[in-house]
CSV table of C-alpha atoms in Angstrom, one decimal:
chain,number,residue,atom,x,y,z
A,1,UNK,CA,6.0,19.5,-7.3
A,2,UNK,CA,3.6,21.2,-9.5
A,3,UNK,CA,2.6,18.0,-11.0
A,4,UNK,CA,0.8,17.1,-8.2
A,5,UNK,CA,-2.6,17.6,-8.6
A,6,UNK,CA,-5.9,16.3,-7.7
A,7,UNK,CA,-9.0,15.7,-9.9
A,8,UNK,CA,-12.9,15.0,-9.7
A,9,UNK,CA,-14.4,11.9,-11.1
A,10,UNK,CA,-17.7,14.0,-12.0
A,11,UNK,CA,-15.8,16.6,-13.9
A,12,UNK,CA,-13.6,14.0,-15.6
A,13,UNK,CA,-16.6,12.2,-16.6
A,14,UNK,CA,-18.5,15.4,-18.0
A,15,UNK,CA,-15.4,15.4,-20.6
A,16,UNK,CA,-16.2,12.1,-22.2
A,17,UNK,CA,-19.0,12.1,-24.6
A,18,UNK,CA,-18.8,8.6,-26.5
A,19,UNK,CA,-19.1,5.2,-25.2
A,20,UNK,CA,-16.4,2.5,-24.8
A,21,UNK,CA,-13.7,4.5,-25.2
A,22,UNK,CA,-11.6,4.6,-22.1
A,23,UNK,CA,-9.5,7.6,-21.1
A,24,UNK,CA,-6.7,7.9,-18.7
A,25,UNK,CA,-6.7,9.7,-15.9
A,26,UNK,CA,-3.7,8.7,-13.9
A,27,UNK,CA,-1.0,6.6,-14.6
A,28,UNK,CA,1.3,5.0,-12.0
A,29,UNK,CA,3.3,1.6,-11.5
A,30,UNK,CA,2.9,0.6,-15.1
A,31,UNK,CA,-1.0,0.6,-14.7
A,32,UNK,CA,-3.7,3.1,-15.3
A,33,UNK,CA,-6.9,4.3,-14.1
A,34,UNK,CA,-9.5,4.9,-17.0
A,35,UNK,CA,-12.8,6.5,-16.7
A,36,UNK,CA,-15.4,4.9,-19.5
A,37,UNK,CA,-19.1,5.4,-20.4
A,38,UNK,CA,-20.9,2.2,-21.0
A,39,UNK,CA,-23.9,1.9,-22.9
A,40,UNK,CA,-25.1,-1.4,-25.1
A,41,UNK,CA,-23.1,-4.3,-25.7
A,42,UNK,CA,-19.2,-4.9,-25.9
A,43,UNK,CA,-17.9,-7.9,-27.5
A,44,UNK,CA,-17.1,-10.8,-26.2
A,45,UNK,CA,-13.0,-10.9,-25.4
A,46,UNK,CA,-10.5,-12.0,-22.8
A,47,UNK,CA,-6.8,-10.2,-21.8
A,48,UNK,CA,-4.4,-12.9,-22.1
A,49,UNK,CA,-1.8,-11.4,-19.5
A,50,UNK,CA,-3.9,-8.3,-17.9
A,51,UNK,CA,-6.2,-8.6,-15.0
A,52,UNK,CA,-8.9,-6.1,-15.1
A,53,UNK,CA,-11.0,-4.2,-12.3
A,54,UNK,CA,-14.3,-2.5,-13.2
A,55,UNK,CA,-16.0,-0.3,-10.4
A,56,UNK,CA,-19.3,0.9,-11.5
A,57,UNK,CA,-19.6,4.7,-10.1
A,58,UNK,CA,-22.7,6.0,-11.7
A,59,UNK,CA,-25.8,3.3,-13.3
A,60,UNK,CA,-25.6,-0.1,-13.7
A,61,UNK,CA,-23.4,-2.2,-15.9
A,62,UNK,CA,-23.6,-6.3,-16.0
A,63,UNK,CA,-20.5,-8.1,-16.8
A,64,UNK,CA,-21.3,-11.6,-18.5
A,65,UNK,CA,-19.1,-14.3,-18.4
A,66,UNK,CA,-19.9,-17.9,-19.9
A,67,UNK,CA,-21.1,-19.4,-17.1
A,68,UNK,CA,-22.5,-16.3,-15.2
A,69,UNK,CA,-23.5,-13.0,-15.0
A,70,UNK,CA,-22.6,-10.2,-12.6
A,71,UNK,CA,-24.4,-7.0,-12.5
A,72,UNK,CA,-22.8,-4.1,-10.8
A,73,UNK,CA,-24.2,-1.0,-9.3
A,74,UNK,CA,-21.9,1.0,-6.7
A,75,UNK,CA,-20.0,-2.5,-6.6
A,76,UNK,CA,-16.7,-3.5,-8.3
A,77,UNK,CA,-15.6,-6.8,-9.8
A,78,UNK,CA,-11.8,-8.1,-10.7
A,79,UNK,CA,-11.4,-10.1,-13.8
A,80,UNK,CA,-8.9,-12.4,-13.9
A,81,UNK,CA,-6.7,-12.8,-17.0
A,82,UNK,CA,-7.8,-15.4,-19.3
A,83,UNK,CA,-11.5,-14.9,-18.3
A,84,UNK,CA,-13.6,-14.6,-21.5
A,85,UNK,CA,-16.2,-11.7,-20.7
A,86,UNK,CA,-18.5,-8.9,-22.2
A,87,UNK,CA,-19.7,-5.6,-20.7
A,88,UNK,CA,-23.4,-4.7,-21.4
A,89,UNK,CA,-25.5,-1.5,-19.9
A,90,UNK,CA,-29.2,-1.1,-20.9
A,91,UNK,CA,-29.0,2.5,-19.9
A,92,UNK,CA,-25.6,4.4,-19.8
A,93,UNK,CA,-23.2,3.7,-16.9
A,94,UNK,CA,-20.0,5.1,-15.5
A,95,UNK,CA,-17.1,3.2,-14.6
A,96,UNK,CA,-13.6,3.2,-13.4
A,97,UNK,CA,-11.3,0.7,-14.7
A,98,UNK,CA,-7.9,-0.4,-13.6
A,99,UNK,CA,-5.4,-2.4,-15.7
A,100,UNK,CA,-2.0,-2.2,-16.8
A,101,UNK,CA,-1.1,0.2,-19.4
A,102,UNK,CA,-1.4,-0.6,-23.0
A,103,UNK,CA,-4.0,-3.0,-22.3
A,104,UNK,CA,-6.3,-2.9,-25.4
A,105,UNK,CA,-9.9,-2.7,-24.5
A,106,UNK,CA,-11.0,-5.7,-26.5
A,107,UNK,CA,-8.3,-7.6,-25.3
A,108,UNK,CA,-7.9,-10.7,-27.7
A,109,UNK,CA,-9.9,-9.2,-30.7
A,110,UNK,CA,-9.7,-6.3,-32.7
A,111,UNK,CA,-13.1,-4.8,-33.5
A,112,UNK,CA,-13.8,-2.1,-36.2
A,113,UNK,CA,-16.5,-0.4,-33.9
A,114,UNK,CA,-15.1,-1.3,-30.4
A,115,UNK,CA,-11.3,-1.2,-30.3
A,116,UNK,CA,-10.4,2.0,-29.1
A,117,UNK,CA,-6.8,3.8,-29.2
A,118,UNK,CA,-4.8,3.4,-26.0
A,119,UNK,CA,-3.2,6.2,-23.9
A,120,UNK,CA,-6.0,9.1,-24.3
A,121,UNK,CA,-5.7,11.1,-21.5
A,122,UNK,CA,-8.3,13.5,-20.2
B,1,UNK,CA,-15.6,-19.7,-12.3
B,2,UNK,CA,-16.8,-19.7,-8.9
B,3,UNK,CA,-14.0,-17.2,-8.0
B,4,UNK,CA,-16.0,-14.4,-10.0
B,5,UNK,CA,-17.9,-12.4,-7.6
B,6,UNK,CA,-18.8,-9.0,-6.9
B,7,UNK,CA,-18.3,-6.6,-4.0
B,8,UNK,CA,-19.8,-3.2,-2.5
B,9,UNK,CA,-17.7,-0.4,-1.3
B,10,UNK,CA,-20.2,0.7,1.1
B,11,UNK,CA,-20.6,-3.4,2.5
B,12,UNK,CA,-16.7,-3.5,2.4
B,13,UNK,CA,-16.3,-0.2,4.4
B,14,UNK,CA,-19.0,-1.1,7.1
B,15,UNK,CA,-16.7,-4.1,7.8
B,16,UNK,CA,-13.8,-1.6,9.1
B,17,UNK,CA,-13.7,-0.4,12.4
B,18,UNK,CA,-10.1,1.1,12.7
B,19,UNK,CA,-8.6,4.1,11.2
B,20,UNK,CA,-5.2,4.2,8.9
B,21,UNK,CA,-5.3,0.4,8.7
B,22,UNK,CA,-5.7,-0.4,4.8
B,23,UNK,CA,-7.7,-3.6,4.0
B,24,UNK,CA,-7.4,-5.4,0.8
B,25,UNK,CA,-10.2,-5.8,-1.3
B,26,UNK,CA,-8.8,-6.8,-4.6
B,27,UNK,CA,-5.7,-8.1,-6.1
B,28,UNK,CA,-4.4,-7.6,-9.7
B,29,UNK,CA,-1.2,-7.5,-11.7
B,30,UNK,CA,0.7,-7.4,-8.2
B,31,UNK,CA,-1.0,-4.4,-7.5
B,32,UNK,CA,-3.8,-3.8,-4.6
B,33,UNK,CA,-7.2,-2.2,-4.1
B,34,UNK,CA,-7.4,-1.4,-0.5
B,35,UNK,CA,-10.0,0.5,1.6
B,36,UNK,CA,-9.3,2.9,4.5
B,37,UNK,CA,-11.0,4.6,7.2
B,38,UNK,CA,-9.0,7.9,7.7
B,39,UNK,CA,-9.3,10.1,10.8
B,40,UNK,CA,-6.5,12.4,12.6
B,41,UNK,CA,-3.0,13.0,11.2
B,42,UNK,CA,-0.8,10.2,9.9
B,43,UNK,CA,2.9,10.7,10.0
B,44,UNK,CA,5.1,12.1,7.3
B,45,UNK,CA,6.9,9.6,4.6
B,46,UNK,CA,7.3,8.6,1.3
B,47,UNK,CA,7.5,5.4,-0.8
B,48,UNK,CA,10.9,4.6,-2.6
B,49,UNK,CA,9.4,2.6,-5.3
B,50,UNK,CA,5.8,3.2,-5.2
B,51,UNK,CA,3.4,5.4,-6.7
B,52,UNK,CA,0.0,5.8,-4.7
B,53,UNK,CA,-3.3,6.8,-5.7
B,54,UNK,CA,-5.8,7.9,-3.1
B,55,UNK,CA,-9.6,8.2,-4.1
B,56,UNK,CA,-11.7,9.7,-1.7
B,57,UNK,CA,-15.1,8.1,-1.5
B,58,UNK,CA,-17.1,9.7,1.6
B,59,UNK,CA,-15.8,12.9,3.4
B,60,UNK,CA,-12.8,14.8,3.1
B,61,UNK,CA,-9.2,14.3,3.4
B,62,UNK,CA,-6.3,16.4,2.8
B,63,UNK,CA,-2.8,15.5,1.4
B,64,UNK,CA,0.2,17.7,2.7
B,65,UNK,CA,3.1,18.0,0.8
B,66,UNK,CA,6.2,19.8,1.9
B,67,UNK,CA,5.3,22.7,-0.1
B,68,UNK,CA,1.5,22.6,-0.9
B,69,UNK,CA,-1.8,20.8,0.4
B,70,UNK,CA,-4.5,19.1,-1.6
B,71,UNK,CA,-8.1,18.3,-0.5
B,72,UNK,CA,-9.7,15.7,-1.9
B,73,UNK,CA,-13.7,15.1,-1.6
B,74,UNK,CA,-15.1,12.9,-4.3
B,75,UNK,CA,-11.7,13.6,-5.9
B,76,UNK,CA,-8.4,11.6,-6.7
B,77,UNK,CA,-4.9,12.4,-6.6
B,78,UNK,CA,-1.7,10.4,-7.5
B,79,UNK,CA,1.2,10.5,-5.3
B,80,UNK,CA,4.5,9.6,-7.4
B,81,UNK,CA,7.2,7.6,-5.5
B,82,UNK,CA,10.0,9.7,-3.5
B,83,UNK,CA,7.6,12.3,-3.0
B,84,UNK,CA,7.1,13.0,1.0
B,85,UNK,CA,3.3,13.6,2.2
B,86,UNK,CA,1.1,12.8,5.1
B,87,UNK,CA,-2.6,12.5,5.0
B,88,UNK,CA,-5.0,14.3,7.4
B,89,UNK,CA,-9.0,14.0,8.0
B,90,UNK,CA,-10.5,16.3,10.4
B,91,UNK,CA,-13.3,14.0,10.6
B,92,UNK,CA,-13.5,10.6,9.5
B,93,UNK,CA,-13.3,9.9,5.7
B,94,UNK,CA,-13.4,6.7,3.6
B,95,UNK,CA,-11.0,6.4,0.9
B,96,UNK,CA,-9.4,3.7,-2.0
B,97,UNK,CA,-6.0,3.5,-2.2
B,98,UNK,CA,-4.7,1.6,-5.2
B,99,UNK,CA,-0.7,0.8,-5.0
B,100,UNK,CA,1.6,-2.3,-5.3
B,101,UNK,CA,1.1,-5.2,-3.4
B,102,UNK,CA,3.2,-5.2,-0.3
B,103,UNK,CA,3.5,-1.4,0.0
B,104,UNK,CA,4.0,-0.5,3.6
B,105,UNK,CA,1.6,2.3,4.5
B,106,UNK,CA,4.1,4.6,6.4
B,107,UNK,CA,6.6,3.7,3.5
B,108,UNK,CA,10.3,4.9,4.7
B,109,UNK,CA,9.5,5.0,8.3
B,110,UNK,CA,8.0,2.4,10.7
B,111,UNK,CA,5.8,3.9,13.3
B,112,UNK,CA,4.5,1.9,16.5
B,113,UNK,CA,0.9,3.3,16.1
B,114,UNK,CA,0.3,3.7,12.4
B,115,UNK,CA,2.6,1.3,10.5
B,116,UNK,CA,0.1,-1.5,9.7
B,117,UNK,CA,0.2,-4.9,8.7
B,118,UNK,CA,0.2,-6.0,4.9
B,119,UNK,CA,-2.3,-8.2,3.3
B,120,UNK,CA,-5.0,-8.1,5.3
B,121,UNK,CA,-8.3,-8.8,3.1
B,122,UNK,CA,-11.5,-8.3,3.7
């Protein structure tokens, strides 16, 4: 049972030195818990088949939809599949993302600057 | 898009007035994010088909396995399917649980005091 171990969110976040590139910290039931540092403006996109949960752990992050905007601070929001959105952080924020394994961070688009590799664990 | 909304962990936890009875706060990809208040000793059990992630948000909670014990405080632990475990909190603690929809909290056992109804949302 040596695979049973715990991890600290603070410690894991301290290992992340880039923005918008999710790091996998747990995999379960073909889903992943990822940690992300947000800063700036992420491109508009949607996920065809994946619902996505954002929980802002530190700082403030805004999710913009085409018809509304939701600001998260110690709060969470589930973005259903198919719903176009973008994320914005005026100052660096830290968040948890829960979504299926192999979800591309930019969903239906590929962006040279923002599309991140999948399956990068810390 | 009126279904798009945020929720605060603190507010949701303030609505929970019982121990060991998970409340669903988000459903996505046939998984649920649940909030639980822990206090005391939960029965030994395992989940045949479900991996289970615990993240302790406030306070301290211990997960006991047959050959080791892991104490969580601002930390998380993934319990793979099939692994027998029980959870213990000396004082009340608050945690997030991520697992498939319809996962029975007591897994392979049914306990009059501890088995909780599924799908109770707050």
